[in-house]
């Protein structure tokens, strides 16, 4: 049965009691296996492969301005070809589908997708309104910290770190949310923990969806980020993204 704590709803994959009708609709589509039609313009992003669309990088000498990255700012950014992924995640490969309006970032720290060098892949678009980007990132949970120091080092499955609630505290110990839906899914013998998270806050990126798994000691998390101002438009897209996310087994 569902576990309830004040202000938070966290449920098993079989029974969920989200607090709001909006969250109930998300849960039924995402976690009960409801089929969703492909989004027109979806393309496949595969780690350590050429991006299926043009990437975005800072123009020479421009660097990155402080604040929100606006990939439509042609004074600061330019389009180019690039390889996506392979910066903070080792030999483990992964893939997901996303609309072709998402632009992979490149040309930042060590040629990667972000200035801090903590992400393996980052895609942005401003096409969903609200004057805020909608973002997809792939994270190993600890950025460029040595692999031996990561809590999941040597683990075979995400279940080795406990249930979805316990894992989320390890993955994002500072994360505070007002609403949460969590479930478990298995693909190709790999267990994934999936989340829809909401934080009542005025700042952007207060809407998060996550699909995370551990394979060969590597944690790989696909995270979709949006804000209240563009969540309704971005919601089905981001749910589709994390539903399509999969780690590619070595034998594949």
PDB file of C-alpha atoms in Angstrom:
ATOM      1  CA  UNK A   1       0.000   0.000   0.000  1.00  0.00           C
ATOM      2  CA  UNK A   2       1.027   3.620  -0.350  1.00  0.00           C
ATOM      3  CA  UNK A   3       3.305   5.285   2.144  1.00  0.00           C
ATOM      4  CA  UNK A   4       2.105   8.765   3.105  1.00  0.00           C
ATOM      5  CA  UNK A   5       4.002  11.504   4.860  1.00  0.00           C
ATOM      6  CA  UNK A   6       2.871  15.117   5.382  1.00  0.00           C
ATOM      7  CA  UNK A   7       2.890  16.936   2.058  1.00  0.00           C
ATOM      8  CA  UNK A   8       4.374  13.978   0.176  1.00  0.00           C
ATOM      9  CA  UNK A   9       2.863  11.032  -1.643  1.00  0.00           C
ATOM     10  CA  UNK A  10       5.142   8.125  -2.516  1.00  0.00           C
ATOM     11  CA  UNK A  11       3.717   4.887  -3.796  1.00  0.00           C
ATOM     12  CA  UNK A  12       4.557   1.462  -5.087  1.00  0.00           C
ATOM     13  CA  UNK A  13       4.052   0.763  -8.787  1.00  0.00           C
ATOM     14  CA  UNK A  14       0.767  -1.029  -8.096  1.00  0.00           C
ATOM     15  CA  UNK A  15      -1.071   1.528  -5.927  1.00  0.00           C
ATOM     16  CA  UNK A  16      -0.596   5.275  -5.839  1.00  0.00           C
ATOM     17  CA  UNK A  17      -2.454   8.061  -4.087  1.00  0.00           C
ATOM     18  CA  UNK A  18      -1.100  11.345  -5.510  1.00  0.00           C
ATOM     19  CA  UNK A  19      -2.460  14.460  -3.830  1.00  0.00           C
ATOM     20  CA  UNK A  20      -3.764  16.380  -6.822  1.00  0.00           C
ATOM     21  CA  UNK A  21      -5.762  15.471  -9.905  1.00  0.00           C
ATOM     22  CA  UNK A  22      -2.913  16.769 -11.997  1.00  0.00           C
ATOM     23  CA  UNK A  23      -0.496  14.372 -10.337  1.00  0.00           C
ATOM     24  CA  UNK A  24      -3.018  11.556 -10.676  1.00  0.00           C
ATOM     25  CA  UNK A  25      -3.150  12.107 -14.429  1.00  0.00           C
ATOM     26  CA  UNK A  26       0.633  12.094 -14.632  1.00  0.00           C
ATOM     27  CA  UNK A  27       0.844   8.932 -12.594  1.00  0.00           C
ATOM     28  CA  UNK A  28      -1.663   7.027 -14.708  1.00  0.00           C
ATOM     29  CA  UNK A  29       0.096   7.934 -17.941  1.00  0.00           C
ATOM     30  CA  UNK A  30       3.650   7.428 -16.713  1.00  0.00           C
ATOM     31  CA  UNK A  31       3.492   4.630 -14.198  1.00  0.00           C
ATOM     32  CA  UNK A  32       0.566   2.455 -15.222  1.00  0.00           C
ATOM     33  CA  UNK A  33       2.043   1.743 -18.616  1.00  0.00           C
ATOM     34  CA  UNK A  34      -0.467   3.701 -20.691  1.00  0.00           C
ATOM     35  CA  UNK A  35       0.578   3.754 -24.319  1.00  0.00           C
ATOM     36  CA  UNK A  36       1.445   7.197 -25.633  1.00  0.00           C
ATOM     37  CA  UNK A  37       1.745   8.104 -29.309  1.00  0.00           C
ATOM     38  CA  UNK A  38       5.142   9.160 -30.568  1.00  0.00           C
ATOM     39  CA  UNK A  39       5.669  12.919 -30.608  1.00  0.00           C
ATOM     40  CA  UNK A  40       6.129  14.283 -34.105  1.00  0.00           C
ATOM     41  CA  UNK A  41       9.749  15.218 -34.633  1.00  0.00           C
ATOM     42  CA  UNK A  42      11.175  12.844 -32.030  1.00  0.00           C
ATOM     43  CA  UNK A  43      14.783  11.805 -32.641  1.00  0.00           C
ATOM     44  CA  UNK A  44      17.028   9.308 -30.887  1.00  0.00           C
ATOM     45  CA  UNK A  45      19.900  10.591 -28.744  1.00  0.00           C
ATOM     46  CA  UNK A  46      22.583   7.961 -28.063  1.00  0.00           C
ATOM     47  CA  UNK A  47      25.560   8.545 -25.803  1.00  0.00           C
ATOM     48  CA  UNK A  48      28.985   8.724 -27.414  1.00  0.00           C
ATOM     49  CA  UNK A  49      27.383   9.150 -30.846  1.00  0.00           C
ATOM     50  CA  UNK A  50      26.849  12.113 -33.140  1.00  0.00           C
ATOM     51  CA  UNK A  51      23.841  14.190 -32.111  1.00  0.00           C
ATOM     52  CA  UNK A  52      20.872  13.786 -34.467  1.00  0.00           C
ATOM     53  CA  UNK A  53      20.437  17.591 -34.499  1.00  0.00           C
ATOM     54  CA  UNK A  54      22.775  20.560 -34.477  1.00  0.00           C
ATOM     55  CA  UNK A  55      24.301  21.344 -31.079  1.00  0.00           C
ATOM     56  CA  UNK A  56      24.705  24.725 -29.387  1.00  0.00           C
ATOM     57  CA  UNK A  57      28.014  26.119 -28.132  1.00  0.00           C
ATOM     58  CA  UNK A  58      29.290  29.510 -26.948  1.00  0.00           C
ATOM     59  CA  UNK A  59      30.777  31.607 -29.702  1.00  0.00           C
ATOM     60  CA  UNK A  60      34.560  32.024 -29.466  1.00  0.00           C
ATOM     61  CA  UNK A  61      35.404  34.612 -26.831  1.00  0.00           C
ATOM     62  CA  UNK A  62      31.850  34.838 -25.541  1.00  0.00           C
ATOM     63  CA  UNK A  63      31.968  32.300 -22.727  1.00  0.00           C
ATOM     64  CA  UNK A  64      28.698  31.717 -20.938  1.00  0.00           C
ATOM     65  CA  UNK A  65      26.748  34.636 -19.453  1.00  0.00           C
ATOM     66  CA  UNK A  66      25.502  34.236 -15.916  1.00  0.00           C
ATOM     67  CA  UNK A  67      21.954  33.055 -15.351  1.00  0.00           C
ATOM     68  CA  UNK A  68      19.638  31.073 -17.606  1.00  0.00           C
ATOM     69  CA  UNK A  69      21.062  29.614 -20.803  1.00  0.00           C
ATOM     70  CA  UNK A  70      19.010  30.932 -23.712  1.00  0.00           C
ATOM     71  CA  UNK A  71      19.997  28.778 -26.679  1.00  0.00           C
ATOM     72  CA  UNK A  72      18.080  31.167 -28.964  1.00  0.00           C
ATOM     73  CA  UNK A  73      20.505  34.012 -28.150  1.00  0.00           C
ATOM     74  CA  UNK A  74      22.436  34.155 -31.402  1.00  0.00           C
ATOM     75  CA  UNK A  75      24.768  36.849 -30.071  1.00  0.00           C
ATOM     76  CA  UNK A  76      26.231  34.381 -27.588  1.00  0.00           C
ATOM     77  CA  UNK A  77      25.652  30.918 -29.049  1.00  0.00           C
ATOM     78  CA  UNK A  78      26.159  29.232 -32.411  1.00  0.00           C
ATOM     79  CA  UNK A  79      25.137  25.891 -33.898  1.00  0.00           C
ATOM     80  CA  UNK A  80      27.558  23.089 -34.685  1.00  0.00           C
ATOM     81  CA  UNK A  81      27.898  19.328 -34.986  1.00  0.00           C
ATOM     82  CA  UNK A  82      28.921  17.425 -31.871  1.00  0.00           C
ATOM     83  CA  UNK A  83      29.182  14.089 -30.091  1.00  0.00           C
ATOM     84  CA  UNK A  84      26.818  13.787 -27.120  1.00  0.00           C
ATOM     85  CA  UNK A  85      27.613  11.960 -23.894  1.00  0.00           C
ATOM     86  CA  UNK A  86      30.734  10.193 -22.698  1.00  0.00           C
ATOM     87  CA  UNK A  87      32.017  13.038 -20.489  1.00  0.00           C
ATOM     88  CA  UNK A  88      31.253  11.901 -16.930  1.00  0.00           C
ATOM     89  CA  UNK A  89      29.898   8.381 -17.526  1.00  0.00           C
ATOM     90  CA  UNK A  90      32.341   5.644 -18.469  1.00  0.00           C
ATOM     91  CA  UNK A  91      31.775   2.843 -20.929  1.00  0.00           C
ATOM     92  CA  UNK A  92      28.082   2.390 -20.163  1.00  0.00           C
ATOM     93  CA  UNK A  93      25.921   3.664 -23.019  1.00  0.00           C
ATOM     94  CA  UNK A  94      22.336   4.868 -22.970  1.00  0.00           C
ATOM     95  CA  UNK A  95      19.707   6.351 -25.242  1.00  0.00           C
ATOM     96  CA  UNK A  96      16.417   8.244 -25.180  1.00  0.00           C
ATOM     97  CA  UNK A  97      14.029   9.964 -27.545  1.00  0.00           C
ATOM     98  CA  UNK A  98      13.230  13.675 -27.490  1.00  0.00           C
ATOM     99  CA  UNK A  99      11.748  16.217 -29.905  1.00  0.00           C
ATOM    100  CA  UNK A 100      14.239  17.659 -32.361  1.00  0.00           C
ATOM    101  CA  UNK A 101      13.673  21.177 -30.983  1.00  0.00           C
ATOM    102  CA  UNK A 102      15.930  20.251 -28.035  1.00  0.00           C
ATOM    103  CA  UNK A 103      19.477  21.508 -28.600  1.00  0.00           C
ATOM    104  CA  UNK A 104      22.410  19.610 -27.043  1.00  0.00           C
ATOM    105  CA  UNK A 105      24.960  21.871 -25.395  1.00  0.00           C
ATOM    106  CA  UNK A 106      28.651  21.483 -26.169  1.00  0.00           C
ATOM    107  CA  UNK A 107      31.912  23.398 -25.938  1.00  0.00           C
ATOM    108  CA  UNK A 108      31.875  24.070 -22.197  1.00  0.00           C
ATOM    109  CA  UNK A 109      34.176  22.467 -19.573  1.00  0.00           C
ATOM    110  CA  UNK A 110      36.517  19.993 -21.342  1.00  0.00           C
ATOM    111  CA  UNK A 111      34.307  20.310 -24.410  1.00  0.00           C
ATOM    112  CA  UNK A 112      31.325  18.932 -22.530  1.00  0.00           C
ATOM    113  CA  UNK A 113      27.739  20.107 -22.030  1.00  0.00           C
ATOM    114  CA  UNK A 114      28.013  22.278 -18.921  1.00  0.00           C
ATOM    115  CA  UNK A 115      30.422  24.798 -17.373  1.00  0.00           C
ATOM    116  CA  UNK A 116      31.012  22.787 -14.185  1.00  0.00           C
ATOM    117  CA  UNK A 117      31.816  19.521 -15.931  1.00  0.00           C
ATOM    118  CA  UNK A 118      29.299  17.592 -13.841  1.00  0.00           C
ATOM    119  CA  UNK A 119      26.846  16.429 -16.536  1.00  0.00           C
ATOM    120  CA  UNK A 120      27.199  13.813 -19.256  1.00  0.00           C
ATOM    121  CA  UNK A 121      24.595  15.369 -21.554  1.00  0.00           C
ATOM    122  CA  UNK A 122      22.427  18.486 -21.480  1.00  0.00           C
ATOM    123  CA  UNK A 123      19.699  19.548 -23.878  1.00  0.00           C
ATOM    124  CA  UNK A 124      17.782  22.829 -23.808  1.00  0.00           C
ATOM    125  CA  UNK A 125      14.854  24.416 -25.601  1.00  0.00           C
ATOM    126  CA  UNK A 126      12.943  27.661 -25.175  1.00  0.00           C
ATOM    127  CA  UNK A 127      10.042  26.488 -27.342  1.00  0.00           C
ATOM    128  CA  UNK A 128       7.579  25.743 -24.525  1.00  0.00           C
ATOM    129  CA  UNK A 129       7.068  29.321 -23.393  1.00  0.00           C
ATOM    130  CA  UNK A 130       7.272  30.902 -19.969  1.00  0.00           C
ATOM    131  CA  UNK A 131      10.608  32.658 -20.636  1.00  0.00           C
ATOM    132  CA  UNK A 132      12.301  29.658 -19.051  1.00  0.00           C
ATOM    133  CA  UNK A 133      14.095  26.743 -20.721  1.00  0.00           C
ATOM    134  CA  UNK A 134      12.899  23.178 -20.586  1.00  0.00           C
ATOM    135  CA  UNK A 135      15.928  21.013 -19.929  1.00  0.00           C
ATOM    136  CA  UNK A 136      16.951  17.369 -20.195  1.00  0.00           C
ATOM    137  CA  UNK A 137      20.140  16.308 -18.432  1.00  0.00           C
ATOM    138  CA  UNK A 138      21.971  13.031 -17.980  1.00  0.00           C
ATOM    139  CA  UNK A 139      23.800  12.833 -14.672  1.00  0.00           C
ATOM    140  CA  UNK A 140      25.966  10.283 -12.885  1.00  0.00           C
ATOM    141  CA  UNK A 141      24.850  11.789  -9.581  1.00  0.00           C
ATOM    142  CA  UNK A 142      28.257  12.991  -8.419  1.00  0.00           C
ATOM    143  CA  UNK A 143      29.681  14.865 -11.366  1.00  0.00           C
ATOM    144  CA  UNK A 144      33.452  14.621 -11.706  1.00  0.00           C
ATOM    145  CA  UNK A 145      33.986  13.160  -8.233  1.00  0.00           C
ATOM    146  CA  UNK A 146      36.126  10.013  -8.325  1.00  0.00           C
ATOM    147  CA  UNK A 147      34.056   6.915  -8.983  1.00  0.00           C
ATOM    148  CA  UNK A 148      35.306   5.157  -5.842  1.00  0.00           C
ATOM    149  CA  UNK A 149      33.683   7.806  -3.608  1.00  0.00           C
ATOM    150  CA  UNK A 150      30.214   7.406  -5.074  1.00  0.00           C
ATOM    151  CA  UNK A 151      27.695   5.512  -2.892  1.00  0.00           C
ATOM    152  CA  UNK A 152      26.730   3.252  -5.797  1.00  0.00           C
ATOM    153  CA  UNK A 153      30.271   2.277  -6.742  1.00  0.00           C
ATOM    154  CA  UNK A 154      30.410  -1.498  -7.153  1.00  0.00           C
ATOM    155  CA  UNK A 155      26.628  -1.875  -6.947  1.00  0.00           C
ATOM    156  CA  UNK A 156      24.893  -4.122  -9.475  1.00  0.00           C
ATOM    157  CA  UNK A 157      21.401  -2.650  -9.251  1.00  0.00           C
ATOM    158  CA  UNK A 158      19.674   0.467  -7.995  1.00  0.00           C
ATOM    159  CA  UNK A 159      17.802  -1.779  -5.561  1.00  0.00           C
ATOM    160  CA  UNK A 160      21.107  -2.245  -3.705  1.00  0.00           C
ATOM    161  CA  UNK A 161      20.594   1.318  -2.428  1.00  0.00           C
ATOM    162  CA  UNK A 162      17.143   0.576  -1.010  1.00  0.00           C
ATOM    163  CA  UNK A 163      13.634   1.438  -2.131  1.00  0.00           C
ATOM    164  CA  UNK A 164      12.817   4.522  -4.270  1.00  0.00           C
ATOM    165  CA  UNK A 165      12.545   6.797  -1.231  1.00  0.00           C
ATOM    166  CA  UNK A 166      15.891   5.639   0.169  1.00  0.00           C
ATOM    167  CA  UNK A 167      17.645   5.978  -3.167  1.00  0.00           C
ATOM    168  CA  UNK A 168      16.331   9.504  -3.749  1.00  0.00           C
ATOM    169  CA  UNK A 169      17.805  10.614  -0.404  1.00  0.00           C
ATOM    170  CA  UNK A 170      21.174   9.247  -1.525  1.00  0.00           C
ATOM    171  CA  UNK A 171      20.964  10.682  -5.047  1.00  0.00           C
ATOM    172  CA  UNK A 172      19.721  14.144  -4.002  1.00  0.00           C
ATOM    173  CA  UNK A 173      20.128  14.539  -0.213  1.00  0.00           C
ATOM    174  CA  UNK A 174      19.275  18.269  -0.300  1.00  0.00           C
ATOM    175  CA  UNK A 175      16.127  17.816  -2.376  1.00  0.00           C
ATOM    176  CA  UNK A 176      12.900  18.954  -0.700  1.00  0.00           C
ATOM    177  CA  UNK A 177       9.593  18.430  -2.507  1.00  0.00           C
ATOM    178  CA  UNK A 178       5.931  18.975  -1.730  1.00  0.00           C
ATOM    179  CA  UNK A 179       4.637  16.175  -3.932  1.00  0.00           C
ATOM    180  CA  UNK A 180       6.221  12.978  -5.148  1.00  0.00           C
ATOM    181  CA  UNK A 181       5.212   9.974  -7.216  1.00  0.00           C
ATOM    182  CA  UNK A 182       7.665   7.087  -7.353  1.00  0.00           C
ATOM    183  CA  UNK A 183       7.574   3.701  -9.024  1.00  0.00           C
ATOM    184  CA  UNK A 184       9.759   0.847 -10.252  1.00  0.00           C
ATOM    185  CA  UNK A 185      10.182  -0.454 -13.797  1.00  0.00           C
ATOM    186  CA  UNK A 186      12.384  -3.123 -15.358  1.00  0.00           C
ATOM    187  CA  UNK A 187      13.769  -3.079 -18.909  1.00  0.00           C
ATOM    188  CA  UNK A 188      16.213  -5.640 -20.320  1.00  0.00           C
ATOM    189  CA  UNK A 189      16.806  -6.954 -16.795  1.00  0.00           C
ATOM    190  CA  UNK A 190      17.765  -3.486 -15.480  1.00  0.00           C
ATOM    191  CA  UNK A 191      15.682  -1.925 -12.691  1.00  0.00           C
ATOM    192  CA  UNK A 192      14.736   1.761 -13.005  1.00  0.00           C
ATOM    193  CA  UNK A 193      13.360   4.046 -10.311  1.00  0.00           C
ATOM    194  CA  UNK A 194      11.096   6.741 -11.773  1.00  0.00           C
ATOM    195  CA  UNK A 195       9.820   9.930 -10.175  1.00  0.00           C
ATOM    196  CA  UNK A 196       7.573  12.921 -10.770  1.00  0.00           C
ATOM    197  CA  UNK A 197       8.470  15.695  -8.312  1.00  0.00           C
ATOM    198  CA  UNK A 198       6.961  19.072  -7.506  1.00  0.00           C
ATOM    199  CA  UNK A 199       8.253  21.822  -5.254  1.00  0.00           C
ATOM    200  CA  UNK A 200       6.030  24.786  -4.448  1.00  0.00           C
ATOM    201  CA  UNK A 201       8.495  27.546  -5.264  1.00  0.00           C
ATOM    202  CA  UNK A 202       8.712  30.603  -7.461  1.00  0.00           C
ATOM    203  CA  UNK A 203      12.120  29.712  -8.859  1.00  0.00           C
ATOM    204  CA  UNK A 204      12.438  27.882 -12.149  1.00  0.00           C
ATOM    205  CA  UNK A 205      12.994  24.117 -12.509  1.00  0.00           C
ATOM    206  CA  UNK A 206      10.559  23.373  -9.677  1.00  0.00           C
ATOM    207  CA  UNK A 207       9.104  20.533 -11.790  1.00  0.00           C
ATOM    208  CA  UNK A 208      11.256  17.431 -12.181  1.00  0.00           C
ATOM    209  CA  UNK A 209      10.862  13.999 -13.721  1.00  0.00           C
ATOM    210  CA  UNK A 210      13.564  11.369 -13.239  1.00  0.00           C
ATOM    211  CA  UNK A 211      14.405   7.888 -14.453  1.00  0.00           C
ATOM    212  CA  UNK A 212      17.500   6.372 -12.826  1.00  0.00           C
ATOM    213  CA  UNK A 213      19.282   3.023 -12.908  1.00  0.00           C
ATOM    214  CA  UNK A 214      22.609   1.453 -11.956  1.00  0.00           C
ATOM    215  CA  UNK A 215      24.508  -0.731 -14.385  1.00  0.00           C
ATOM    216  CA  UNK A 216      28.012  -2.127 -13.856  1.00  0.00           C
ATOM    217  CA  UNK A 217      28.549   0.250 -10.951  1.00  0.00           C
ATOM    218  CA  UNK A 218      27.529   3.335 -12.957  1.00  0.00           C
ATOM    219  CA  UNK A 219      24.518   5.405 -11.927  1.00  0.00           C
ATOM    220  CA  UNK A 220      22.808   7.021 -14.883  1.00  0.00           C
ATOM    221  CA  UNK A 221      19.880   9.371 -14.311  1.00  0.00           C
ATOM    222  CA  UNK A 222      17.784  11.026 -17.000  1.00  0.00           C
ATOM    223  CA  UNK A 223      16.243  14.184 -15.544  1.00  0.00           C
ATOM    224  CA  UNK A 224      13.672  16.473 -17.138  1.00  0.00           C
ATOM    225  CA  UNK A 225      13.329  20.003 -15.734  1.00  0.00           C
ATOM    226  CA  UNK A 226      10.568  22.544 -16.243  1.00  0.00           C
ATOM    227  CA  UNK A 227       8.887  25.429 -14.436  1.00  0.00           C
ATOM    228  CA  UNK A 228       5.305  26.172 -13.504  1.00  0.00           C
ATOM    229  CA  UNK A 229       5.131  28.599 -16.429  1.00  0.00           C
ATOM    230  CA  UNK A 230       5.788  25.906 -19.066  1.00  0.00           C
ATOM    231  CA  UNK A 231       4.997  22.661 -17.230  1.00  0.00           C
ATOM    232  CA  UNK A 232       1.616  21.991 -18.847  1.00  0.00           C
ATOM    233  CA  UNK A 233       3.114  22.150 -22.344  1.00  0.00           C
ATOM    234  CA  UNK A 234       6.338  20.355 -21.427  1.00  0.00           C
ATOM    235  CA  UNK A 235       4.818  17.680 -19.187  1.00  0.00           C
ATOM    236  CA  UNK A 236       3.855  15.089 -21.865  1.00  0.00           C
ATOM    237  CA  UNK A 237       7.166  15.644 -23.623  1.00  0.00           C
ATOM    238  CA  UNK A 238       9.301  15.094 -20.533  1.00  0.00           C
ATOM    239  CA  UNK A 239       7.269  12.060 -19.477  1.00  0.00           C
ATOM    240  CA  UNK A 240       7.845  10.614 -22.936  1.00  0.00           C
ATOM    241  CA  UNK A 241      11.578  11.287 -22.612  1.00  0.00           C
ATOM    242  CA  UNK A 242      12.045   9.409 -19.348  1.00  0.00           C
ATOM    243  CA  UNK A 243       9.775   6.600 -20.535  1.00  0.00           C
ATOM    244  CA  UNK A 244      12.052   6.131 -23.566  1.00  0.00           C
ATOM    245  CA  UNK A 245      15.293   6.343 -21.550  1.00  0.00           C
ATOM    246  CA  UNK A 246      17.184   3.059 -21.397  1.00  0.00           C
ATOM    247  CA  UNK A 247      20.675   1.848 -20.644  1.00  0.00           C
ATOM    248  CA  UNK A 248      22.106  -0.247 -23.457  1.00  0.00           C
ATOM    249  CA  UNK A 249      23.345  -3.568 -22.021  1.00  0.00           C
ATOM    250  CA  UNK A 250      26.866  -4.548 -23.044  1.00  0.00           C
ATOM    251  CA  UNK A 251      25.560  -7.473 -25.034  1.00  0.00           C
ATOM    252  CA  UNK A 252      23.142  -5.289 -27.028  1.00  0.00           C
TER     253      UNK A 252
END
